[in-house]
Coordinates of C-alpha atoms in Angstrom, one line a residue:
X1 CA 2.6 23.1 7.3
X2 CA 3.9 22.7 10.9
X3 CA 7.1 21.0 11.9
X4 CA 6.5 17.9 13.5
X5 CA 7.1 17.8 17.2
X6 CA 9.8 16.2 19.4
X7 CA 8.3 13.1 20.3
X8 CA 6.5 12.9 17.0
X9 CA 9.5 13.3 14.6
X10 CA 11.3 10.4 12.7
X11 CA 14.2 11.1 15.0
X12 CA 12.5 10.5 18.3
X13 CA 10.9 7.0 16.7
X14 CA 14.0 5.7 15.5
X15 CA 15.3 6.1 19.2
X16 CA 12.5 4.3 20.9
X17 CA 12.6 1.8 18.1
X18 CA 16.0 0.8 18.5
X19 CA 16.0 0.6 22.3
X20 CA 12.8 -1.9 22.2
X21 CA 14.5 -3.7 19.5
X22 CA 17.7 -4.0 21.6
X23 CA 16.0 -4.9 24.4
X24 CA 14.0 -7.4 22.6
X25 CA 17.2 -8.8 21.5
X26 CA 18.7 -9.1 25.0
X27 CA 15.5 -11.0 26.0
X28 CA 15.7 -13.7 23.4
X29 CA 19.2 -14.0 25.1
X30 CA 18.5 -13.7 28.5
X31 CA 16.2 -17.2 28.1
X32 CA 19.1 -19.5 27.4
X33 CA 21.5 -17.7 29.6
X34 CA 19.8 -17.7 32.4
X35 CA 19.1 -21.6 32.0
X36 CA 22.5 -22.1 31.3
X37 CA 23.9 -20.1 34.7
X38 CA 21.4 -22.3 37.2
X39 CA 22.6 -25.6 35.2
X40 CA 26.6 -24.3 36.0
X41 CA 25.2 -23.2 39.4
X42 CA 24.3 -27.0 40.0
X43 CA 27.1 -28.5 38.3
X44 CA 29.4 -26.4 40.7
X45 CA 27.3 -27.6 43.5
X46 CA 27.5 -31.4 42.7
X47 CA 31.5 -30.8 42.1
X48 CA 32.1 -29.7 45.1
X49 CA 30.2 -32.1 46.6
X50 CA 32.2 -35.0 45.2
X51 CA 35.3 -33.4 46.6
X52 CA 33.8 -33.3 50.2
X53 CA 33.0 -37.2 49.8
X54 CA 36.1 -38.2 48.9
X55 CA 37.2 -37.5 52.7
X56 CA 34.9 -40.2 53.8
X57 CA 37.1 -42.8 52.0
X58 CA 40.3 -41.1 53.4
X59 CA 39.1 -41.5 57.2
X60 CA 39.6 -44.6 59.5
X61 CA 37.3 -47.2 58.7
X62 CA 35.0 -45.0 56.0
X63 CA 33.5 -42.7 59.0
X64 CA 34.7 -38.9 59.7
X65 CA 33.2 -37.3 62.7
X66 CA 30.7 -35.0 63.0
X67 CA 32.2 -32.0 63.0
X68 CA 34.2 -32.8 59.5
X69 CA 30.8 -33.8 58.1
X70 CA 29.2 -30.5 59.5
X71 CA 31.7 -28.1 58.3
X72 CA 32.1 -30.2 54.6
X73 CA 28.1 -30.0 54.6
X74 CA 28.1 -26.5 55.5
X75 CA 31.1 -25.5 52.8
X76 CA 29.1 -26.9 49.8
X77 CA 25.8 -25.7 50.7
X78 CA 24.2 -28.9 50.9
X79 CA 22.1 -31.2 53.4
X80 CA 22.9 -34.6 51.8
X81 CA 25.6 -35.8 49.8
X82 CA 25.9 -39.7 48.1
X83 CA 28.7 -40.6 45.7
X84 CA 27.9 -43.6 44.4
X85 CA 31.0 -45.2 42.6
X86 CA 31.4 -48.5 40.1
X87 CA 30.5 -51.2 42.0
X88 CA 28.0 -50.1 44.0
X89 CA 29.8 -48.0 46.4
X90 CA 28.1 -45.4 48.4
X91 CA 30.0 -42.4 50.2
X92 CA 27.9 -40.5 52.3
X93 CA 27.5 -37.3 54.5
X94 CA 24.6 -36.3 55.7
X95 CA 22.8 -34.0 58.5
X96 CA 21.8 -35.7 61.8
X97 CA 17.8 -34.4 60.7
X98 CA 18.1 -33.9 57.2
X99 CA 14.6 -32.2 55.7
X100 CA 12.2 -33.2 53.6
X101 CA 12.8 -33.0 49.7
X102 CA 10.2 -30.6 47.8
X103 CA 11.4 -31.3 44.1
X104 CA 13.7 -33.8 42.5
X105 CA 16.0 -32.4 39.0
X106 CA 17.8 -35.4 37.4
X107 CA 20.2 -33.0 35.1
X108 CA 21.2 -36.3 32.9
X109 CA 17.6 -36.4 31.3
X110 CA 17.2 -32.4 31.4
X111 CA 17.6 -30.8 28.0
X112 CA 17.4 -27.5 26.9
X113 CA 14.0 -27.1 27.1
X114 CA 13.4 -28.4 30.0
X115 CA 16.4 -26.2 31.7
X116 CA 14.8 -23.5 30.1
X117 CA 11.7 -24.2 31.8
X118 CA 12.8 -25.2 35.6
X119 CA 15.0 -21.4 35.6
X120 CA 11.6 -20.0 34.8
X121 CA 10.2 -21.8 37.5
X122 CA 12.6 -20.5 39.6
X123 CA 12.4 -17.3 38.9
X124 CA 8.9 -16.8 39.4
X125 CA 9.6 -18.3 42.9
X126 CA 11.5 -15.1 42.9
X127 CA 8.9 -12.7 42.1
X128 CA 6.4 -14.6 44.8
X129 CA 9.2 -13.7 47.4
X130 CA 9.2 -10.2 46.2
X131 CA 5.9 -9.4 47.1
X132 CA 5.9 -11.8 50.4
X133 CA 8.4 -13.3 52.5
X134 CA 11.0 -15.7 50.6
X135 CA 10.1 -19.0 50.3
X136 CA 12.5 -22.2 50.1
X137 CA 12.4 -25.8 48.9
X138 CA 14.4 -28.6 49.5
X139 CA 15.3 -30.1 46.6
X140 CA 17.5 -33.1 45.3
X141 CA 19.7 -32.9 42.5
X142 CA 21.0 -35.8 40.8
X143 CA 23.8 -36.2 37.4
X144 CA 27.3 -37.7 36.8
X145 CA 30.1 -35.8 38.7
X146 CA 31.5 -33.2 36.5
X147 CA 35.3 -34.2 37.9
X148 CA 34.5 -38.6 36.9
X149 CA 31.8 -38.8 34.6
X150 CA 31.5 -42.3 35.6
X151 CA 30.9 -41.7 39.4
X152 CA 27.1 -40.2 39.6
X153 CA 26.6 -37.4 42.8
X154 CA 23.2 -36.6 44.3
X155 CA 22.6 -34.0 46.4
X156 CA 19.8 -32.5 48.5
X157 CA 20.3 -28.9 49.2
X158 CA 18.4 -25.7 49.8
X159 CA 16.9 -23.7 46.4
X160 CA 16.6 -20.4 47.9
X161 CA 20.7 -19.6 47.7
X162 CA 20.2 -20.8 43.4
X163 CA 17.3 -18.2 43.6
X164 CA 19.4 -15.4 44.7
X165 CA 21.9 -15.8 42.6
X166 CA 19.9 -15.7 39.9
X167 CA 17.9 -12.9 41.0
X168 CA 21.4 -11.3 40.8
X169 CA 22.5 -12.5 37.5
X170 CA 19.3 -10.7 36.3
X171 CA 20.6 -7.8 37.7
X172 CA 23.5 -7.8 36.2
X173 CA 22.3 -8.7 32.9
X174 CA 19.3 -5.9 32.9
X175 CA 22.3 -3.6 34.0
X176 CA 24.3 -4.7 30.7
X177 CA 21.6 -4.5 28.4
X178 CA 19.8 -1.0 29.3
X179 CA 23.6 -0.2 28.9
X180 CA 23.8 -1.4 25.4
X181 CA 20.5 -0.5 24.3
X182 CA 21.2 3.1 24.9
X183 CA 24.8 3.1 23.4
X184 CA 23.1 1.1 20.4
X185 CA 20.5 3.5 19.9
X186 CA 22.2 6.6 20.6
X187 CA 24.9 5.3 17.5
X188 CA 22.0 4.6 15.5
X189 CA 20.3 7.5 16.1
X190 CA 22.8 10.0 15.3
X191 CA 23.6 7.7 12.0
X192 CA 20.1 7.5 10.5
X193 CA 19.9 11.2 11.4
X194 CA 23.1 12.1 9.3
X195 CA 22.0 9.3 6.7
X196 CA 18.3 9.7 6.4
X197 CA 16.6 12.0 8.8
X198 CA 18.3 15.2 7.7
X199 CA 18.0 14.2 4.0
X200 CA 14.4 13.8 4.2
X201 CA 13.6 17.1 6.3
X202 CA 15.6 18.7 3.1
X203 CA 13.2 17.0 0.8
X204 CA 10.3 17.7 2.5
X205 CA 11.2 21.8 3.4
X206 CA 12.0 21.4 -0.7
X207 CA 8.7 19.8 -1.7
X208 CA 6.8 22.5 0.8
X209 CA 8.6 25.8 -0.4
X210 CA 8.0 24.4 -4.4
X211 CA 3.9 23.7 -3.6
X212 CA 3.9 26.8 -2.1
X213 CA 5.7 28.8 -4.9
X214 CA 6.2 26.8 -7.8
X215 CA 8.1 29.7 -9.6
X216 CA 9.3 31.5 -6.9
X217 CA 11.1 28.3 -4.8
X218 CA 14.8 27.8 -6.1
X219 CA 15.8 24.7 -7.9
X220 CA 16.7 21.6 -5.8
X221 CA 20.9 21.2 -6.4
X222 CA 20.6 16.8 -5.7
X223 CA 23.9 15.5 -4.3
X224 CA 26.3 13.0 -5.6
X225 CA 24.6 10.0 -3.4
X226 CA 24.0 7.0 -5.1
X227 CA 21.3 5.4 -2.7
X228 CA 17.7 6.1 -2.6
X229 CA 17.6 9.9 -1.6
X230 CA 20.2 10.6 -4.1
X231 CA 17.6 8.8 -6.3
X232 CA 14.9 10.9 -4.6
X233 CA 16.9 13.8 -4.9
X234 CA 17.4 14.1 -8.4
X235 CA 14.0 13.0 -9.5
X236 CA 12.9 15.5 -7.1
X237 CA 14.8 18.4 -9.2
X238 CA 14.1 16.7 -12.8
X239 CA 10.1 16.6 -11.2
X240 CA 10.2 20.4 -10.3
X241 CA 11.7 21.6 -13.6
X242 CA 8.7 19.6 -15.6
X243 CA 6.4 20.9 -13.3
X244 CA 8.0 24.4 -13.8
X245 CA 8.0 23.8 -17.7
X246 CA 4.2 22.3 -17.7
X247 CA 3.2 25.1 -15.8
X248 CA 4.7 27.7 -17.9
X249 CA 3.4 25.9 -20.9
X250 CA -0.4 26.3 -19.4
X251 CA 0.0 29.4 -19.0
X252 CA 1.0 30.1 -22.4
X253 CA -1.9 27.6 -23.6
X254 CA -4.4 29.8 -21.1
X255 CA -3.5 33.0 -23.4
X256 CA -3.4 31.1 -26.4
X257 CA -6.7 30.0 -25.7
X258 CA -8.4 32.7 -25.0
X259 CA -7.2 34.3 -28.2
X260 CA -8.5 31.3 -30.2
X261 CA -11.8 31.4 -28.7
X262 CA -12.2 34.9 -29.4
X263 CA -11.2 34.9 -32.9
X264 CA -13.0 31.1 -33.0
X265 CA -16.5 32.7 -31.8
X266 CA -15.8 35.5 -34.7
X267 CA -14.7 32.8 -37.7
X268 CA -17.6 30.7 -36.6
X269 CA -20.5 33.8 -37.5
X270 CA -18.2 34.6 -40.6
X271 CA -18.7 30.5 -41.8
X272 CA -22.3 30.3 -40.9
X273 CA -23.1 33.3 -42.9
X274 CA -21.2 32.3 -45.8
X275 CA -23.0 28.9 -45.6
X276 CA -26.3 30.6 -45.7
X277 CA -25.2 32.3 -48.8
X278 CA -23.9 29.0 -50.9
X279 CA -26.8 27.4 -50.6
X280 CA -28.3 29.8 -52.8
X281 CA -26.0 29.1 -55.4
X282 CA -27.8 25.7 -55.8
X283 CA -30.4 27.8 -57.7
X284 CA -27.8 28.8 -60.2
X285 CA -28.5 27.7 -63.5
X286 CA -24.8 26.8 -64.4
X287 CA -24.7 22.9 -64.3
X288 CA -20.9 23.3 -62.8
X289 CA -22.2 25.4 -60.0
X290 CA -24.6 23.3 -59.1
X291 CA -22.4 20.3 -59.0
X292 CA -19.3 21.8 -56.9
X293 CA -21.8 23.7 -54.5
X294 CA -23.1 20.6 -52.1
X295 CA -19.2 20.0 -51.8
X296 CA -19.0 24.0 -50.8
X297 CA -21.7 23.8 -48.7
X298 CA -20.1 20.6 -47.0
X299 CA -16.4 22.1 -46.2
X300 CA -18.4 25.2 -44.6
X301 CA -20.3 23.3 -42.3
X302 CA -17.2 20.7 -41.5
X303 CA -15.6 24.4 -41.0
X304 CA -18.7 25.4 -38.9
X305 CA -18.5 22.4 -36.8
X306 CA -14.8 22.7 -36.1
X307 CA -15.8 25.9 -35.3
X308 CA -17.4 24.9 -33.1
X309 CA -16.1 21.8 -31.4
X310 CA -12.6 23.8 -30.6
X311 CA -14.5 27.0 -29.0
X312 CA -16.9 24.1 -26.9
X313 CA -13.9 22.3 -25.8
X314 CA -11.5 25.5 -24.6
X315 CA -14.7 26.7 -22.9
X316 CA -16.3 23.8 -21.1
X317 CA -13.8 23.1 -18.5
X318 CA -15.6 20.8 -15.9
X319 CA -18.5 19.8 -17.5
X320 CA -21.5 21.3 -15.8
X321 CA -24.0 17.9 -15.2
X322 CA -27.6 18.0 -14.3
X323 CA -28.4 14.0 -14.0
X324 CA -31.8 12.4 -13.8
X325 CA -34.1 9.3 -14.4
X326 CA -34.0 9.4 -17.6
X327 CA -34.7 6.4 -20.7
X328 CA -31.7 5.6 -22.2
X329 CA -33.6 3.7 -25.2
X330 CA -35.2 7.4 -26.2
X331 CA -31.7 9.2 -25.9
X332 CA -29.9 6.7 -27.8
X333 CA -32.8 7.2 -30.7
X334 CA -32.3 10.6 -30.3
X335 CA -28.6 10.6 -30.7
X336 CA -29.3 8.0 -33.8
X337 CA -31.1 10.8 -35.4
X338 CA -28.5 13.2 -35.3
X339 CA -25.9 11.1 -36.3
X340 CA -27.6 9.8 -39.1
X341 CA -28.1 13.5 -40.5
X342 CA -24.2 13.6 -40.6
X343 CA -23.2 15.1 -44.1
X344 CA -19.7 13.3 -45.5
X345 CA -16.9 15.6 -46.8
X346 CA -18.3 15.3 -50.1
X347 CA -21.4 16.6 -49.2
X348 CA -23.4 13.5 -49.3
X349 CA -25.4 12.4 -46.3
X350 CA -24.2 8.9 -44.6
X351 CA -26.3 5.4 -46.1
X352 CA -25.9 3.9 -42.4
X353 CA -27.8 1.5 -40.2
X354 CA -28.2 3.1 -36.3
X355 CA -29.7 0.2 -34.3
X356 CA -30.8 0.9 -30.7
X357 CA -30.7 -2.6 -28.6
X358 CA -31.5 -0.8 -25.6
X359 CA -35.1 -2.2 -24.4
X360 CA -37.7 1.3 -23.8
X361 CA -38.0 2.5 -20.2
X362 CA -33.9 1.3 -19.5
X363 CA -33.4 4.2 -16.3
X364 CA -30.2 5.7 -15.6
X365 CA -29.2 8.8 -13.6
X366 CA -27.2 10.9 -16.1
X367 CA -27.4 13.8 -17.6
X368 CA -29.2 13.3 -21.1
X369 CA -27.7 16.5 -23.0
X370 CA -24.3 15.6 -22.1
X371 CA -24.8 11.7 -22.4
X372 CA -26.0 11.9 -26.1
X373 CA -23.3 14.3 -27.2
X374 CA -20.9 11.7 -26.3
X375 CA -22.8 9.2 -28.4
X376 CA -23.2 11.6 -31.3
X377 CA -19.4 11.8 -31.2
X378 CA -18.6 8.6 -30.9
X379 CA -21.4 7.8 -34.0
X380 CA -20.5 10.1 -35.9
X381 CA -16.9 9.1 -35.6
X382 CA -18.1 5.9 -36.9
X383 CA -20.4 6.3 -40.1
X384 CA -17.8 9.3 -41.5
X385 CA -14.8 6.5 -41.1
X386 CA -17.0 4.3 -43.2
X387 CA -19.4 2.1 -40.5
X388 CA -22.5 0.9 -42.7
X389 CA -23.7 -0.3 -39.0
X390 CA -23.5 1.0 -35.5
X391 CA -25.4 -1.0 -32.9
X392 CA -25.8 0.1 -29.5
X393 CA -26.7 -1.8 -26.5
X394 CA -26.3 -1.7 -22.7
X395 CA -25.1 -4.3 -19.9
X396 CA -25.7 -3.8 -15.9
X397 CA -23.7 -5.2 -13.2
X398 CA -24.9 -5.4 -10.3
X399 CA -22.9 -5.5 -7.0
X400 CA -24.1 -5.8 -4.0
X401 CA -22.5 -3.2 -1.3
X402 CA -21.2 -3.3 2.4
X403 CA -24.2 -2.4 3.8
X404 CA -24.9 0.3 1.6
X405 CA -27.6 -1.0 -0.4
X406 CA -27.7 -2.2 -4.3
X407 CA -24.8 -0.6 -6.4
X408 CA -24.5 -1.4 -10.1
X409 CA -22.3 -0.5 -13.1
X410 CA -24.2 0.5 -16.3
X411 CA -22.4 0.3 -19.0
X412 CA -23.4 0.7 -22.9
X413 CA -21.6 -0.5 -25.9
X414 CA -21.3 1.5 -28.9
X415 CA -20.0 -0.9 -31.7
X416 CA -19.7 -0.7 -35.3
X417 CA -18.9 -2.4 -38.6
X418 CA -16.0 0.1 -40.1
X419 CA -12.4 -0.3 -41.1
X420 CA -11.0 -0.3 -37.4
X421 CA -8.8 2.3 -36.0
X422 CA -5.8 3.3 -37.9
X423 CA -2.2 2.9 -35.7
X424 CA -2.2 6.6 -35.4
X425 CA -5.3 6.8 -33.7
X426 CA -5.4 4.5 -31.4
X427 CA -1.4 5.5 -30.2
X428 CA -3.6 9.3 -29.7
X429 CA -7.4 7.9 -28.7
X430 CA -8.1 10.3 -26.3
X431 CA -5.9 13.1 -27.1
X432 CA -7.7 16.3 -28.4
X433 CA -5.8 17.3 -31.9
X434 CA -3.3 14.9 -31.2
X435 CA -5.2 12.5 -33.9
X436 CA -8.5 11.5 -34.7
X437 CA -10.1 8.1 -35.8
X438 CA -11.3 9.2 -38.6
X439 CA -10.0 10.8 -41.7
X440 CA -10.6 14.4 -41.7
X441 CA -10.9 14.7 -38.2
X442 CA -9.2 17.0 -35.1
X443 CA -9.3 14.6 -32.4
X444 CA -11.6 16.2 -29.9
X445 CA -14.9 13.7 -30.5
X446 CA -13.6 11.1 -28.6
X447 CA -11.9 13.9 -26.4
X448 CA -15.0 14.9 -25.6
X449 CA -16.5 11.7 -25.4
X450 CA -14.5 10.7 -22.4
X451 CA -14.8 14.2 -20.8
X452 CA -18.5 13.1 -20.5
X453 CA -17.9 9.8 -19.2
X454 CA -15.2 11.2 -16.9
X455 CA -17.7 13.9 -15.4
X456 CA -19.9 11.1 -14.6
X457 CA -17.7 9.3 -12.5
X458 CA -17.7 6.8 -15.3
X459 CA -15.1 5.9 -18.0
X460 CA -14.9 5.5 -22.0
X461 CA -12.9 2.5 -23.0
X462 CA -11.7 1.0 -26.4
X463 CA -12.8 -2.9 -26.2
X464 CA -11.7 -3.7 -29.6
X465 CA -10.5 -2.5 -32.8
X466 CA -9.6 -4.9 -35.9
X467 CA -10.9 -5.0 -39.5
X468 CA -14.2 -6.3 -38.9
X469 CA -15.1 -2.9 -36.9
X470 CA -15.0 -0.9 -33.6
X471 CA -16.4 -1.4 -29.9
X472 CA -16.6 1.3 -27.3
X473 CA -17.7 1.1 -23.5
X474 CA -19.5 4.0 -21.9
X475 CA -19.2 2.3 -18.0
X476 CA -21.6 4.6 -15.8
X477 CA -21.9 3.9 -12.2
X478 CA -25.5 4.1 -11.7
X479 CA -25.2 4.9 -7.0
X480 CA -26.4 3.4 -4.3
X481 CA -30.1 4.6 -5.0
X482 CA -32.6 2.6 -6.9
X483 CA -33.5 4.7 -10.1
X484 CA -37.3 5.9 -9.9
X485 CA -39.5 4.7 -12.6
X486 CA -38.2 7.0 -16.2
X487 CA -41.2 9.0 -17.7
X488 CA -40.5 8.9 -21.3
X489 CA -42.7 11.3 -22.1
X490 CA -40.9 14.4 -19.7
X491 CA -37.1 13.4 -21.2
X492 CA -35.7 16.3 -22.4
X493 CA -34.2 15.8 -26.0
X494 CA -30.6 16.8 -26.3
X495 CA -30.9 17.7 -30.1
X496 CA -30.9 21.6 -29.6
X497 CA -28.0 21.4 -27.8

């Protein structure tokens, strides 16, 4: 598996993450700062302004001259000044020509918002001057002076000088924040390496060298951490020693396996000709022969079959299917016949009631061999437990797909009316020799069963189970194809199988 690159390692996004998110958080800053500086920019502005205007109340008869109203003018920045005190009383300096006022900012009405707002307004001013020659307004500010609140101060003065210094602020601010984005993500970047980055690659060179060579990869040693990949560390190592012991254990099973099936295949000829030969003692004379013999013949064919269910199961593997249109009424019947010729351990054949609620000419694209040994199973599970009844009968669903044309689930119902599942069983349903739902039984019918289903792309469920009987669902997804037309008379039976 190859190493991921620079720019596409954890490492390298956790960088770039942190800078953005840095950045982002010097943004949602910047806003209310930079409203804040051109609202202290003004307030300086209107102070200063006040001071000058005072001098027109210390000069002979309220007048200074020009050139005191110039240079006081010139030293706050402004083209018109008016202090208007309690009372009415107006101090004024002014230009001889003052100019004409663009925009008027009452800062005693302006909230947050708003200051928010007019900065923005100014600074894209700003950017229009960047790409032209700078523009100006005039504009005429107006609030309560920041040295008497009671005394209001109005001023008209030129916007370009606020510009600039905002245009500088920004500077300074962008400077300060690409500074602390870096330092922030360079600290958070060697921590999350140290903490999590170089953990992980140790996980993941683990998890590689263990899929590669489950045997031949040394155990994980976890650490003492307590967080997650502590957690991830030692479930890691408890993982790879199950693994380790699971895969041992197959192989064990493999060999094991193959040695049953050959002695299996051997046992099962041994049984079947042994069979042959008791039911020839039913033409003894001896009354006491005659009775215990259909109990013989029984145990060798329950022998037979067990026979012959283990050797199926360890040499099936994935179920080879051949599916087709075929008529799930005639299959069911089929499968009815067989499991109606079930023998019970005592060697009587089974008094039950097979009824097939599947209307003729039903069509579903499955393999009928396989299909009916499932329902065999699952019948005879039934009638050798004690069902006097089993009734079968299917549902469809019908869904319709993302453009892909009609898909439906099929699903049949095998129910019966036997003593239910006992504890055992059901904690071991699907289990092969694990338990079996019936008495007598190793476990590999409903095994089997589900093997079927499975292969299908279906599923075998248990619906319910209580003392008035049993209910099993075979669901069967019947594809995004309608199912041609089933002709009954070309199914192939699935007895001789």
């Amino acid at each position: 598996m190859p190493r991921p690159t620079v720019a596409t390692s954890l490492s390298a996004k956790l960088l770039v993450l942190t800078i953005l998110f840095v950045l982002l958080a010097e943004v949602l800053i910047y806003t209310p700062s930079i409203a804040r500086f051109r609202m202290s920019y003004l307030e300086e502005r209107l102070a200063a302004a006040h001071i000058a205007a005072l001098s027109v109340e210390a000069a002979p008869d309220l007048m200074v001259t020009k050139e005191l109203q110039a240079k006081l003018l010139a030293y706050t920045g402004t083209h018109v000044i008016d202090l208007i005190q309690p009372g009415a009383r107006v101090y004024m300096l002014s230009r001889p020509m003052p100019p004409q006022v663009d925009a008027v900012y009452d800062l005693r009405t302006t909230g947050m918002g708003m200051q928010i707002v007019d900065a923005g307004h100014a600074l894209l001013l700003a950017l229009e001057g960047a790409f032209g020659p700078p523009g100006n307004r005039v504009i005429r500010v107006i609030d309560r002076s920041p040295n008497d609140p009671v005394q209001r101060v109005e001023v008209t003065m030129d916007e370009r000088p606020l510009i600039d210094a905002m245009v500088e602020f920004s500077r300074r601010i962008l400077a300060v924040s690409v500074a602390i984005s870096l330092i922030a993500a360079l600290l958070v970047y060697f921590t999350l390496h140290a903490l999590l980055v170089r953990p992980m690659r140790r996980l993941t060179a683990e998890v590689v060298a263990f899929r590669r060579d489950p045997d031949g990869a040394p155990p994980l040693v976890p650490g003492t951490r307590a967080d997650e990949i502590g957690v991830a560390e030692r479930e890691l190592a408890a993982m790879q020693g199950t693994v380790r012991a699971a895969l041992r254990q197959r192989e064990r099973l493999a060999t094991l396996g193959t040695a049953v099936a050959k002695i299996n295949h051997d046992l099962r000829g041994i049984l079947s000709t042994a069979s042959l030969l008791s039911e020839r003692l039913t033409e003894s004379t001896d009354p006491e022969v005659r009775r215990v013999t259909p109990r013989l013949v029984a145990s060798l064919d329950r022998a037979v079959e067990l026979c012959g269910q283990t050797l199926s199961f360890t040499r099936d593997g994935v179920l080879p299917l051949s599916p087709e249109a075929v008529d799930l009424h005639r299959v069911a019947d089929e499968a009815g016949a067989e499991v109606l010729a079930t023998v019970h351990p005592d060697g009587g054949r089974v008094e039950a009631e097979w009824i097939n609620d599947i209307p003729a000419g039903t069509p579903a694209p499955v393999d009928a061999a396989q299909l009916g040994r499932a329902l065999i199973n699952l019948g005879r599970n039934a009638v050798q437990a004690g069902a006097g009844r089993v009734r079968i009968a299917v549902e469809v669903e019908t869904e319709a797909g993302a453009g892909a044309g009609p898909a439906g689930l099929l699903t049949l119902t095998v129910a019966d009316n036997g003593p239910g599942l006992a504890p055992r069983a059901r904690e071991n349903l699907f289990h092969p020799f694990a338990g079996s739902a019936r008495a007598g039984g190793i476990g590999l019918g409903l095994a089997i069963a589900r093997e079927v289903l499975r292969a299908h792309g279906g599923e075998l469920r248990l619906v319910r189970s209580d003392a008035t009987g049993t209910v099993f669902a075979l669901d069967i997804p019947q594809g995004n194809k309608e199912t041609d037309p089933v002709d009954v008379a070309g199914h192939k039976s699935f007895v001789s199988h």
